[in-house]
Tab-separated table of C-alpha atoms and ligand atoms in Angstrom:
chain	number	residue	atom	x	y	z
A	1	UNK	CA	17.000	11.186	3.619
A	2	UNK	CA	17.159	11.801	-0.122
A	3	UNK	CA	18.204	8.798	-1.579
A	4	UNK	CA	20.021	8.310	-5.432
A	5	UNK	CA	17.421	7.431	-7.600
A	6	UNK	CA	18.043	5.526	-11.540
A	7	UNK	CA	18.256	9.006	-12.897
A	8	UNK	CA	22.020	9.572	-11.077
A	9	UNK	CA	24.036	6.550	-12.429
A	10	UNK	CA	25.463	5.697	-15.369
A	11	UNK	CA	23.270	3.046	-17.167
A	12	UNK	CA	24.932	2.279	-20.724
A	13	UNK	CA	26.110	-1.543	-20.897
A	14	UNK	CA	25.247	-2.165	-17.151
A	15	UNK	CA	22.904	-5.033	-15.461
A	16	UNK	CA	20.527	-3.190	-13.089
A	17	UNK	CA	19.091	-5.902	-10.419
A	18	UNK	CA	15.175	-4.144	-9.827
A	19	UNK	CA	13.342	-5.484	-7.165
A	20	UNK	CA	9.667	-4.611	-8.314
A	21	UNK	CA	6.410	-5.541	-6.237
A	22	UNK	CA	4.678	-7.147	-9.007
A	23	UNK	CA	2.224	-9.208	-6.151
A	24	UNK	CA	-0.455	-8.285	-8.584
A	25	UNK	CA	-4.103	-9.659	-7.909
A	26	UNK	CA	-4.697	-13.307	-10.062
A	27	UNK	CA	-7.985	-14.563	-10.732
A	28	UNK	CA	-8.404	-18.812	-10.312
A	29	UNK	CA	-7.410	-19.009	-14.615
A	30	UNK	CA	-4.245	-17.202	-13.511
A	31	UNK	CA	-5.394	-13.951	-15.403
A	32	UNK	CA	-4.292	-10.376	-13.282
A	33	UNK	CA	-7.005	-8.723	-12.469
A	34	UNK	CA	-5.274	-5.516	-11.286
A	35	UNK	CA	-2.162	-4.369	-13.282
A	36	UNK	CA	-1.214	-1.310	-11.623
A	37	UNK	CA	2.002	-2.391	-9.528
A	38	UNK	CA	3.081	-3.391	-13.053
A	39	UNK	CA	2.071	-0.297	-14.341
A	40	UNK	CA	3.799	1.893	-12.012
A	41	UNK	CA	7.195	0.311	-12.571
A	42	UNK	CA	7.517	1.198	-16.476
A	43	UNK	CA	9.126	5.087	-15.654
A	44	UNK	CA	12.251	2.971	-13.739
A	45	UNK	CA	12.248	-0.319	-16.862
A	46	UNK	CA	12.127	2.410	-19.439
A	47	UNK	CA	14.987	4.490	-17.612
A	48	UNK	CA	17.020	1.372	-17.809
A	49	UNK	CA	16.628	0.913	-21.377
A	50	UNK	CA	16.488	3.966	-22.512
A	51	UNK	CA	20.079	4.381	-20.609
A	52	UNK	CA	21.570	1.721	-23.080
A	53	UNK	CA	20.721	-1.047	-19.496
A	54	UNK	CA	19.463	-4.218	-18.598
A	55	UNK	CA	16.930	-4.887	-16.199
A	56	UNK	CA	17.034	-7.530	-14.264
A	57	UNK	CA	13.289	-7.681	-12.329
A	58	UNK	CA	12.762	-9.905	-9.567
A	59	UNK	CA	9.962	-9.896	-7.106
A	60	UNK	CA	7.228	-11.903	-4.960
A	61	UNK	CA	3.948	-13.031	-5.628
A	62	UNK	CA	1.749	-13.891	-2.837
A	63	UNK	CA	2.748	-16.436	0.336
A	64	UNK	CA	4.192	-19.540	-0.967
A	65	UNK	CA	5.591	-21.887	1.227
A	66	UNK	CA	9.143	-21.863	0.585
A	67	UNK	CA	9.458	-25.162	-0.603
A	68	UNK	CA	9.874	-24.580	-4.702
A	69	UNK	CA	7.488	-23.811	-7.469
A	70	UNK	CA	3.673	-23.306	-6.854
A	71	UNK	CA	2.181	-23.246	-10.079
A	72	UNK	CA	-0.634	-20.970	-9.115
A	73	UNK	CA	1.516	-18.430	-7.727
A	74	UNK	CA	4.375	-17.954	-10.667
A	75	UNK	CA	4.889	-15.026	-11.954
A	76	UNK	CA	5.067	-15.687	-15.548
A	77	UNK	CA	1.325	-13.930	-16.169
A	78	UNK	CA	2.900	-10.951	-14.803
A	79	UNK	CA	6.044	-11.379	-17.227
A	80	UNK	CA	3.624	-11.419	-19.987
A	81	UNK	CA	1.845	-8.327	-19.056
A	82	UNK	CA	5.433	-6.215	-18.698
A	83	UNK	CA	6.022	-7.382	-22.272
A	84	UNK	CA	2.807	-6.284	-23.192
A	85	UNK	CA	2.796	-3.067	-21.779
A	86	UNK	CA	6.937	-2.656	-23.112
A	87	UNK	CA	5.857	-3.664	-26.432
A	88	UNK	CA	9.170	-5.856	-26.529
A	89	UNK	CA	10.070	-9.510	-25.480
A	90	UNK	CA	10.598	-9.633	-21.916
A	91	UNK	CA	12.296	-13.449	-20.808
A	92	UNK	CA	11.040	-15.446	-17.806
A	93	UNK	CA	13.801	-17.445	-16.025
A	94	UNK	CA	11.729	-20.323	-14.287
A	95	UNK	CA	14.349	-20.723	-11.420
A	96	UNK	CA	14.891	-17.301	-9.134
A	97	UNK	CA	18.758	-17.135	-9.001
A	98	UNK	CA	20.202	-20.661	-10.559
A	99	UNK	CA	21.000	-21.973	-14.165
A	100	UNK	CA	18.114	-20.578	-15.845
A	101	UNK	CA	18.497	-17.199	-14.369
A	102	UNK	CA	21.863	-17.205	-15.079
A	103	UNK	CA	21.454	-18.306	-18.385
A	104	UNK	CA	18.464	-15.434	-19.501
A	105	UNK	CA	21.083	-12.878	-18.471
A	106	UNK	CA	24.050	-13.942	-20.232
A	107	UNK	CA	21.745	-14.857	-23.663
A	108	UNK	CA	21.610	-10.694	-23.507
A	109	UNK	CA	18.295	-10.033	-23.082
A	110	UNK	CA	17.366	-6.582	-21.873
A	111	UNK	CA	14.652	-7.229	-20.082
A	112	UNK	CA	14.653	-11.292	-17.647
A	113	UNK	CA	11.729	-11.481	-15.159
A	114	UNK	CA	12.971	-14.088	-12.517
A	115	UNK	CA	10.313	-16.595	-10.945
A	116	UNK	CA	8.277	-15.488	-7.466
A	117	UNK	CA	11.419	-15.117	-4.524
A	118	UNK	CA	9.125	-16.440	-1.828
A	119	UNK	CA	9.398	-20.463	-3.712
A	120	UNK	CA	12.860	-20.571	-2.281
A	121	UNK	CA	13.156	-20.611	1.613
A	122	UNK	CA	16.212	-18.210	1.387
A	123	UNK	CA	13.705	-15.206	0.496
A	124	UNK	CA	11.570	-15.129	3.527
A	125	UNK	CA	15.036	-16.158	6.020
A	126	UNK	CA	17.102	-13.203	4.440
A	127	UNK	CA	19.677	-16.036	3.743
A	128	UNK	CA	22.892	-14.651	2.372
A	129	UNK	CA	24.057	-17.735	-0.242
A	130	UNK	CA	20.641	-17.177	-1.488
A	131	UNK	CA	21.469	-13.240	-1.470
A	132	UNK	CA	24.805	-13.547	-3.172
A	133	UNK	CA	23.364	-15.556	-5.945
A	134	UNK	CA	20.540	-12.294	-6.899
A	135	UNK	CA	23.453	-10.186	-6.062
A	136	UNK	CA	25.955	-11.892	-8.257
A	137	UNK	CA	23.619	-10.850	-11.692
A	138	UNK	CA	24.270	-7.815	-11.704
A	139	UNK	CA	26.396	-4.260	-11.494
A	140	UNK	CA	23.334	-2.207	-10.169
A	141	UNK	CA	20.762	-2.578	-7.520
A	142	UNK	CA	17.809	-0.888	-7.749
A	143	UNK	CA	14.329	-0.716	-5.341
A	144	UNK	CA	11.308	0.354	-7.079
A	145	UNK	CA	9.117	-2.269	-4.775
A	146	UNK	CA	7.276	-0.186	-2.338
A	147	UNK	CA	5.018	-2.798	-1.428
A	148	UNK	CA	7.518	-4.300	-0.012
A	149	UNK	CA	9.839	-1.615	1.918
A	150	UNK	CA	8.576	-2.715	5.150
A	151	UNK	CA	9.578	-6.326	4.781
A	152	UNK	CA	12.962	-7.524	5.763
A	153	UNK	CA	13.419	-10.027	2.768
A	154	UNK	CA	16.110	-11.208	1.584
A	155	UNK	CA	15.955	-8.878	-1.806
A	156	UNK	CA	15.286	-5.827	0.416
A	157	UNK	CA	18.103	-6.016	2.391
A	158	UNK	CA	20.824	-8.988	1.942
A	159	UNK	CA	20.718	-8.415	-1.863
A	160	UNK	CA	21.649	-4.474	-1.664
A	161	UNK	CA	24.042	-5.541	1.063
A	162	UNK	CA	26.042	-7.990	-0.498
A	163	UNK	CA	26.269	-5.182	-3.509
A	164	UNK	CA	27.974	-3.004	-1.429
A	165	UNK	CA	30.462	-1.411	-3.635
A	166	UNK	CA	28.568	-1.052	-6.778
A	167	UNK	CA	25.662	1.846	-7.100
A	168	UNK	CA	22.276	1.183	-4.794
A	169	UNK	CA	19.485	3.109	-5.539
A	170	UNK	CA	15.595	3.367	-5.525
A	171	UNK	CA	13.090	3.784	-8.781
A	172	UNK	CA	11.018	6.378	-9.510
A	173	UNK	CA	8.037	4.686	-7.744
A	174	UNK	CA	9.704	4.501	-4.404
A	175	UNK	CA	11.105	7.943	-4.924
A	176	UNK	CA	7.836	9.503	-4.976
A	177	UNK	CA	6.177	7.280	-2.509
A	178	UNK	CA	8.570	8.596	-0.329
A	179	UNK	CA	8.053	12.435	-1.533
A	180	UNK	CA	4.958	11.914	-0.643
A	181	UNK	CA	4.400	9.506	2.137
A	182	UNK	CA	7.383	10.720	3.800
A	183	UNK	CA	8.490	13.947	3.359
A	184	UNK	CA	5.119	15.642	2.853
A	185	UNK	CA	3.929	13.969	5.827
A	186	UNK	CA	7.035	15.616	7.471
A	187	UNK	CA	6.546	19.072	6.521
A	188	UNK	CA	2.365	19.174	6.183
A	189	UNK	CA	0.619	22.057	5.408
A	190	UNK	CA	-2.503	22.885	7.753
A	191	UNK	CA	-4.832	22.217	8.561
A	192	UNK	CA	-3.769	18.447	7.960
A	193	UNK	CA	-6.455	15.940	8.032
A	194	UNK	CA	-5.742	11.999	8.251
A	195	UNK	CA	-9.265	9.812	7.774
A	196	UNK	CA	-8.602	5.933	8.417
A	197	UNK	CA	-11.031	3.515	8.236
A	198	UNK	CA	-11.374	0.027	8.157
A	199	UNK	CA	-12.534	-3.126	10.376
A	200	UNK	CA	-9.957	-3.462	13.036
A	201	UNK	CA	-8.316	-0.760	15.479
A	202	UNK	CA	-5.712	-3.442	16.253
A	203	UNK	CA	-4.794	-2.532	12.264
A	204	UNK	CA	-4.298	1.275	13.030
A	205	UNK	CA	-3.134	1.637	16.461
A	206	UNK	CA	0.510	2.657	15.931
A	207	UNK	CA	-0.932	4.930	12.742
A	208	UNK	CA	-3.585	6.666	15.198
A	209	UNK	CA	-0.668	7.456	17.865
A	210	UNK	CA	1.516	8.847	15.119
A	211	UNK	CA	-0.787	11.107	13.079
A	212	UNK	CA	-2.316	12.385	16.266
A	213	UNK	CA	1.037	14.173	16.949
A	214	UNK	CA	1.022	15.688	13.410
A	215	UNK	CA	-2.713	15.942	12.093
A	216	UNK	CA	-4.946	19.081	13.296
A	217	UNK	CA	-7.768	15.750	13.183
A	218	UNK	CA	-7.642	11.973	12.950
A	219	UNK	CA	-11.180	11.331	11.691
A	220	UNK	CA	-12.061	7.522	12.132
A	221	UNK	CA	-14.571	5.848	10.297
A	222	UNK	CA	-15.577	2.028	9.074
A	223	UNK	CA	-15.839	-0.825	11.869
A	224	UNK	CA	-13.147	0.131	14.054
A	225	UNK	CA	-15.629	2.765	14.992
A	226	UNK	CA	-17.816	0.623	16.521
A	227	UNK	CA	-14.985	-0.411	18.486
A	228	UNK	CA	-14.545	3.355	19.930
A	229	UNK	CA	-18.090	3.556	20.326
A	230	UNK	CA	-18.275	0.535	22.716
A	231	UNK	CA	-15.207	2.243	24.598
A	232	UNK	CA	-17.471	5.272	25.203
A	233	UNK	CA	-20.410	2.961	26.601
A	234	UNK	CA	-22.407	2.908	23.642
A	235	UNK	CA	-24.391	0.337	21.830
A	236	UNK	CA	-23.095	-1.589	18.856
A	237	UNK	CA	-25.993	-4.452	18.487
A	238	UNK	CA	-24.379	-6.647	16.419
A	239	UNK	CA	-21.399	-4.696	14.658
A	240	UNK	CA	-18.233	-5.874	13.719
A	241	UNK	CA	-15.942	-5.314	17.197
A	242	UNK	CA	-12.710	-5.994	18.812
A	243	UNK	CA	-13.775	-6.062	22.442
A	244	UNK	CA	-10.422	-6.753	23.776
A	245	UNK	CA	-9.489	-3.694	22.198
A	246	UNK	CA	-11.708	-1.286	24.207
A	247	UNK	CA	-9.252	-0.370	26.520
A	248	UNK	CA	-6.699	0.646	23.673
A	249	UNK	CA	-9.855	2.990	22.033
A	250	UNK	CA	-10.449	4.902	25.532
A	251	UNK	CA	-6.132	5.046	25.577
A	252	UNK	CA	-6.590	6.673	22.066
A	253	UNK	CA	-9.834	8.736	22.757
A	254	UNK	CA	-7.623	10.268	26.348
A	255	UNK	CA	-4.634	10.722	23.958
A	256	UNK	CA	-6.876	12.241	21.216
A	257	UNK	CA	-9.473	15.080	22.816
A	258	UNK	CA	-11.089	16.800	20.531
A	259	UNK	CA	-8.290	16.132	17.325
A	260	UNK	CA	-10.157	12.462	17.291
A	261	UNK	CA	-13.354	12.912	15.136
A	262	UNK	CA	-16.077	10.399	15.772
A	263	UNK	CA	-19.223	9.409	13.486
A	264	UNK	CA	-22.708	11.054	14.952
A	265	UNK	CA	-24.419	8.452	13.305
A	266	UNK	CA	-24.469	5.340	11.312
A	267	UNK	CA	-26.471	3.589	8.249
A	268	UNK	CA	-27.166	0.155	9.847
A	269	UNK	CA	-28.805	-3.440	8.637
A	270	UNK	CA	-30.207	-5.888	9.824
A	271	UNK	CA	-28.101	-8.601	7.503
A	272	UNK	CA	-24.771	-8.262	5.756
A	273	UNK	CA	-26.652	-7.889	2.582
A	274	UNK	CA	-27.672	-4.764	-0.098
A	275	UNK	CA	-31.340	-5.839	0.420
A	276	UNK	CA	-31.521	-6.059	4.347
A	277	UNK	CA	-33.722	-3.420	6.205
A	278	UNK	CA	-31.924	-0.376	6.924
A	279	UNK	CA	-32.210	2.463	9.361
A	280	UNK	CA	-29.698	5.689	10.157
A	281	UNK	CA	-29.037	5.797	14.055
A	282	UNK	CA	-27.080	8.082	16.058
A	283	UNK	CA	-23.801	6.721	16.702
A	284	UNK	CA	-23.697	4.344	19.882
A	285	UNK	CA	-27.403	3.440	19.396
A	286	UNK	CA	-26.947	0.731	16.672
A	287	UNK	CA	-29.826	-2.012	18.356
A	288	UNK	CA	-29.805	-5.444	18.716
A	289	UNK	CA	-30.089	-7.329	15.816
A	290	UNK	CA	-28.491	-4.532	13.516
A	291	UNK	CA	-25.063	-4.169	12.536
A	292	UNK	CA	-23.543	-0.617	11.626
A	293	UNK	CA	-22.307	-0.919	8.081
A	294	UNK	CA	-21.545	2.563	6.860
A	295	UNK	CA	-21.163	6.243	8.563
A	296	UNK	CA	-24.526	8.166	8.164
A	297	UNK	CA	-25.738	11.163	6.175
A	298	UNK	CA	-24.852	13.831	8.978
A	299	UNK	CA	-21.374	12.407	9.668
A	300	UNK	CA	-20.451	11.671	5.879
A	301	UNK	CA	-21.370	15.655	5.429
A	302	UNK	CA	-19.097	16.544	8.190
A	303	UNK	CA	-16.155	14.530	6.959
A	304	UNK	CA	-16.405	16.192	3.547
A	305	UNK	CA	-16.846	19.477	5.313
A	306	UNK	CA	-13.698	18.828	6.992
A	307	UNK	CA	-11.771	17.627	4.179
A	308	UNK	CA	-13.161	21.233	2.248
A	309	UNK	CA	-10.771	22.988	4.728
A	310	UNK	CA	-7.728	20.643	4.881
A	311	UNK	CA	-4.751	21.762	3.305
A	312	UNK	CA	-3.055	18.008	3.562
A	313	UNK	CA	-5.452	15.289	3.760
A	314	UNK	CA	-4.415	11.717	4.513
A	315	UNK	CA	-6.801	8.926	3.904
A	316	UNK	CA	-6.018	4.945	4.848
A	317	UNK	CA	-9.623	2.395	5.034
A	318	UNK	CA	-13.345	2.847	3.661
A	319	UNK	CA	-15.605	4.546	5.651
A	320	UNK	CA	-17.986	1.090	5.461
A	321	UNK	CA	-18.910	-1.044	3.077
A	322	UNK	CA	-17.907	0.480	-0.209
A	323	UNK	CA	-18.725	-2.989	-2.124
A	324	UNK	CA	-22.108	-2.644	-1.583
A	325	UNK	CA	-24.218	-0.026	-1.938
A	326	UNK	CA	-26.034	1.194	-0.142
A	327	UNK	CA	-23.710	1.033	2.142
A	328	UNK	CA	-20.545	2.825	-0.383
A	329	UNK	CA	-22.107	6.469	0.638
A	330	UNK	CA	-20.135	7.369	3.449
A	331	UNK	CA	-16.611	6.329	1.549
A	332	UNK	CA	-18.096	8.011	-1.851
A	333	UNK	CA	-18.609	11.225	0.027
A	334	UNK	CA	-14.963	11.281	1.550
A	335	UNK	CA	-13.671	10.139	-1.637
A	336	UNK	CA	-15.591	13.058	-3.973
A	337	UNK	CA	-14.724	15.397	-1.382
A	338	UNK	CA	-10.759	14.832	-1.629
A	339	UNK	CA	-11.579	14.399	-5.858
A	340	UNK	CA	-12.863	17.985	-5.051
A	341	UNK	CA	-10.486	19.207	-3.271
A	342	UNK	CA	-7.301	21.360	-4.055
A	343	UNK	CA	-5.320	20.127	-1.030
A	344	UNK	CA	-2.165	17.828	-1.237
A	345	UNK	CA	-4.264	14.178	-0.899
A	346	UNK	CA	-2.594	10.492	-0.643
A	347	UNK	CA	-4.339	7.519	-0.661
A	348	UNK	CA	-3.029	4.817	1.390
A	349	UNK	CA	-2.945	1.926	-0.326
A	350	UNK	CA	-5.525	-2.015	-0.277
A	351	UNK	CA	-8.624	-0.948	0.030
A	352	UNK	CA	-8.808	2.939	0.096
A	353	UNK	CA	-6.870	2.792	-3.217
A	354	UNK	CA	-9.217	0.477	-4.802
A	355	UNK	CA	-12.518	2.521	-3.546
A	356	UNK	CA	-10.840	5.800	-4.977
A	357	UNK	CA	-10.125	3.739	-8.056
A	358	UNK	CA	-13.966	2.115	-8.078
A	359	UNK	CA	-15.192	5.773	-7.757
A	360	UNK	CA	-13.120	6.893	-10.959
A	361	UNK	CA	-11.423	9.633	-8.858
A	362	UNK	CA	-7.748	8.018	-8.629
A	363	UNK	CA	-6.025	10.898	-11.086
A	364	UNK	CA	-7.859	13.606	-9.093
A	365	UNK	CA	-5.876	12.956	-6.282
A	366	UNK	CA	-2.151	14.117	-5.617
A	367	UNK	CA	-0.846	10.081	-5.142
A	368	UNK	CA	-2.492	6.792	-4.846
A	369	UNK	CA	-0.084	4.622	-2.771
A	370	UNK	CA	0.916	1.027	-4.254
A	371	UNK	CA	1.397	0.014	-0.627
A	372	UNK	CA	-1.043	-1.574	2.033
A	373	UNK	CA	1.346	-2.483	4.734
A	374	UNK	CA	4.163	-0.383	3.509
A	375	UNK	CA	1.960	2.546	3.535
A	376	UNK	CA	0.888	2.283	6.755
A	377	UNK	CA	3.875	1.719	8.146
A	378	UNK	CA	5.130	4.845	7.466
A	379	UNK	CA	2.283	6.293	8.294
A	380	UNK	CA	3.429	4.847	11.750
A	381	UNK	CA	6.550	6.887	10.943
A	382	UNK	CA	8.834	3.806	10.457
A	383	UNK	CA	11.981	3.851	8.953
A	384	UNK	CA	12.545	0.745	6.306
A	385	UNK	CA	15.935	-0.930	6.461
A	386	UNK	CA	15.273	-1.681	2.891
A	387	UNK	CA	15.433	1.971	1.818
A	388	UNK	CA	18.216	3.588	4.549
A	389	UNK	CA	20.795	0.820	3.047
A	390	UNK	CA	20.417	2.691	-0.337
A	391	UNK	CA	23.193	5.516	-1.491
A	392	UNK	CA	21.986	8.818	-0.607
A	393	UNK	CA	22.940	12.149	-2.663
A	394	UNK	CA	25.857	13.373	-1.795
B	401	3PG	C1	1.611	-6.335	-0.273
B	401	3PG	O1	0.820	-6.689	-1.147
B	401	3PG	O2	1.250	-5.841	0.798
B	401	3PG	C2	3.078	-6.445	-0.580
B	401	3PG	O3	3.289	-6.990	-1.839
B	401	3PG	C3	3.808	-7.210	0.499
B	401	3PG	O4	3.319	-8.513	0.577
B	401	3PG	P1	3.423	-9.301	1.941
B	401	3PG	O5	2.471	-8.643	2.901
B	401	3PG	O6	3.063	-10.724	1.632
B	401	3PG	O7	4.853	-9.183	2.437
B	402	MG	MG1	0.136	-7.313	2.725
């Protein structure tokens, strides 16, 4: 499916309409506490303006209703970061696709953030007047928001379709999330290794299905194992567990066979706390009153062992409760052991992303994923309307 990317049209004097996924975490005095989705779209800005361009970046920030501004969720912060990280003035237009937006652009400004989509209702319904107005800003549209591939929103898919005519391509962020979560995943080298953790099976069921027809193992760890272990009869005391989602596990576990690698044991507590009393237990025997909160020594030594041999390793949800140690072992060992390794690795994004980060491993791995959901959808092998709209090379 290659798809055009910045690099193959002409740039010099042209308006080039970038949806980014700058849904960057805030703190409650509106400060971002993680930049990196900023970050990652500076290659595709700098393209533009090194092209003789003008960018045009809109995006989403969090859920807002749909029903105009909410202070809390605008993204000027994240305006003021780009400029900060551009080292030149970047303009806000307070009003997603009306008079101020309009006006930013024509005052010739080469970079105009436009404020968070998601305030007007047209965003979320993939309205088309609403699309026509984003679409009418520009000569160019552009997708560098991977984030946000598996949404259906109106800049996904309305915008590039009422552009149809003018050039429609993807940044360089999607183009390598797509090298990597895509075509890699298409044409793995063995043995290929997916680990997914994580609290809820429900989460990973369609991800399971699909990697189990591609992976030599799917190696499961975090609470959904708890969830497999009560499909196998076991005891899970008082563990995080979806019981109505038993009979899905023992579905999986027949589909699976031997390719779906369980923990041996777990690192249990008697609280959800760092000082609760402790004890390692073979998987299956957590007792009542503990909770499993980690994988234990002999299965965190296995998973590493396993990842030693991989050639591709996939790796989507901690292994337990990386934000508090004890309990951050088993995900520290999985993570040092793909740090370690020479294999092809990619990090899904949320969570596993931020453990790898936490651990200080992130550029010792082949590609950290910007995507939660997006991620894991095409994990799922999913194709994104949002990206097959988009000119391919000829
Ligand atoms: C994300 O953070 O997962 C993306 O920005 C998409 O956000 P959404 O789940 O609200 O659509
Ligand atoms: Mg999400």
């Amino acid at each position: 499916m290659p798809k055009k990317t910045i690099a193959d049209v002409p740039l010099s004097g042209k308006k080039v309409l970038v949806r980014v996924d700058f849904n960057v975490p805030l703190d409650s005095a509106q400060q971002i506490t993680d930049d990196r989705r900023i970050r990652m779209a500076l290659p595709t800005i700098e393209k533009i303006l090194a092209g003789g361009g003008r960018a045009i970046l809109m995006s989403h920030l969090g859920r807002p209703k749909g029903e105009g501004v909410e202070p809390n969720l605008s993204l000027r912060p994240a305006a003021e970061r780009l400029g900060e990280l551009l080292g030149q003035p970047v303009a806000f237009a307070a009003d997603t696709a009306g008079d101020d937006a309009r006006e930013k652009v024509a005052s010739g400004s080469n970079v105009v953030v436009l404020e968070n989509l998601r305030f007007q209702v047209g965003e979320k319904k993939g309205d088309a007047a609403f699309a026509d107005g984003l679409a009418g800003l520009a000569d160019i549209y552009c997708n560098d928001a991977f984030g946000t591939c598996h949404r259906t929103d109106a800049s996904m898919v309305a915008v590039p379709a009422a552009m149809e005519g003018k050039p429609r391509v993807v940044g360089f962020l999607v183009a390598r999330e797509i090298e990597y979560l895509d075509d890699v995943i298409a044409r793995p080298q063995h043995p290929f290794i997916a680990i997914l953790g994580g609290a809820k099976v429900s989460d990973k069921i369609g991800v399971i299905k699909n990697l189990l027809g591609i992976c030599d193992h799917v190696v499961i760890g975090g609470a959904m194992a708890y969830t497999f272990a009560l499909a196998q009869g076991g005891q899970v005391g008082d563990s995080l567990v979806e019981p109505d989602k038993v009979d899905l596990a023992q579905d999986l576990l027949k589909q699976g066979g031997e390719k779906l690698v369980l923990p041996f044991d777990t690192h249990c507590g008697d609280a959800f706390a760092p000082d609760c009393n402790k004890q390692v237990v073979p998987a299956g025997k957590i007792p009542e009153g503990f909770m499993g909160l980690d994988i234990g020594p002999r299965t965190a030594s296995h998973y590493a062992d396993l990842v030693t041999h991989a050639k591709t390793i996939v790796w989507n949800g901690p292994m337990g409760v990386f934000e508090m140690p004890p309990f951050d072992a088993g995900t520290r060992a999985v993570a040092e052991s793909i740090a370690a390794s020479d294999a092809v690795s990619i990090i899904g994004g949320g969570d596993s992303a931020a453990a790898i980060e936490q651990f200080g491993f992130a550029d010792q791995v082949s590609h950290v994923s910007t995507g939660g959901g997006a991620s894991l959808a095409m994990l799922e092998g999913k194709n994104f309307a949002a990206v097959e709209l988009l000119d391919r090379v000829d």
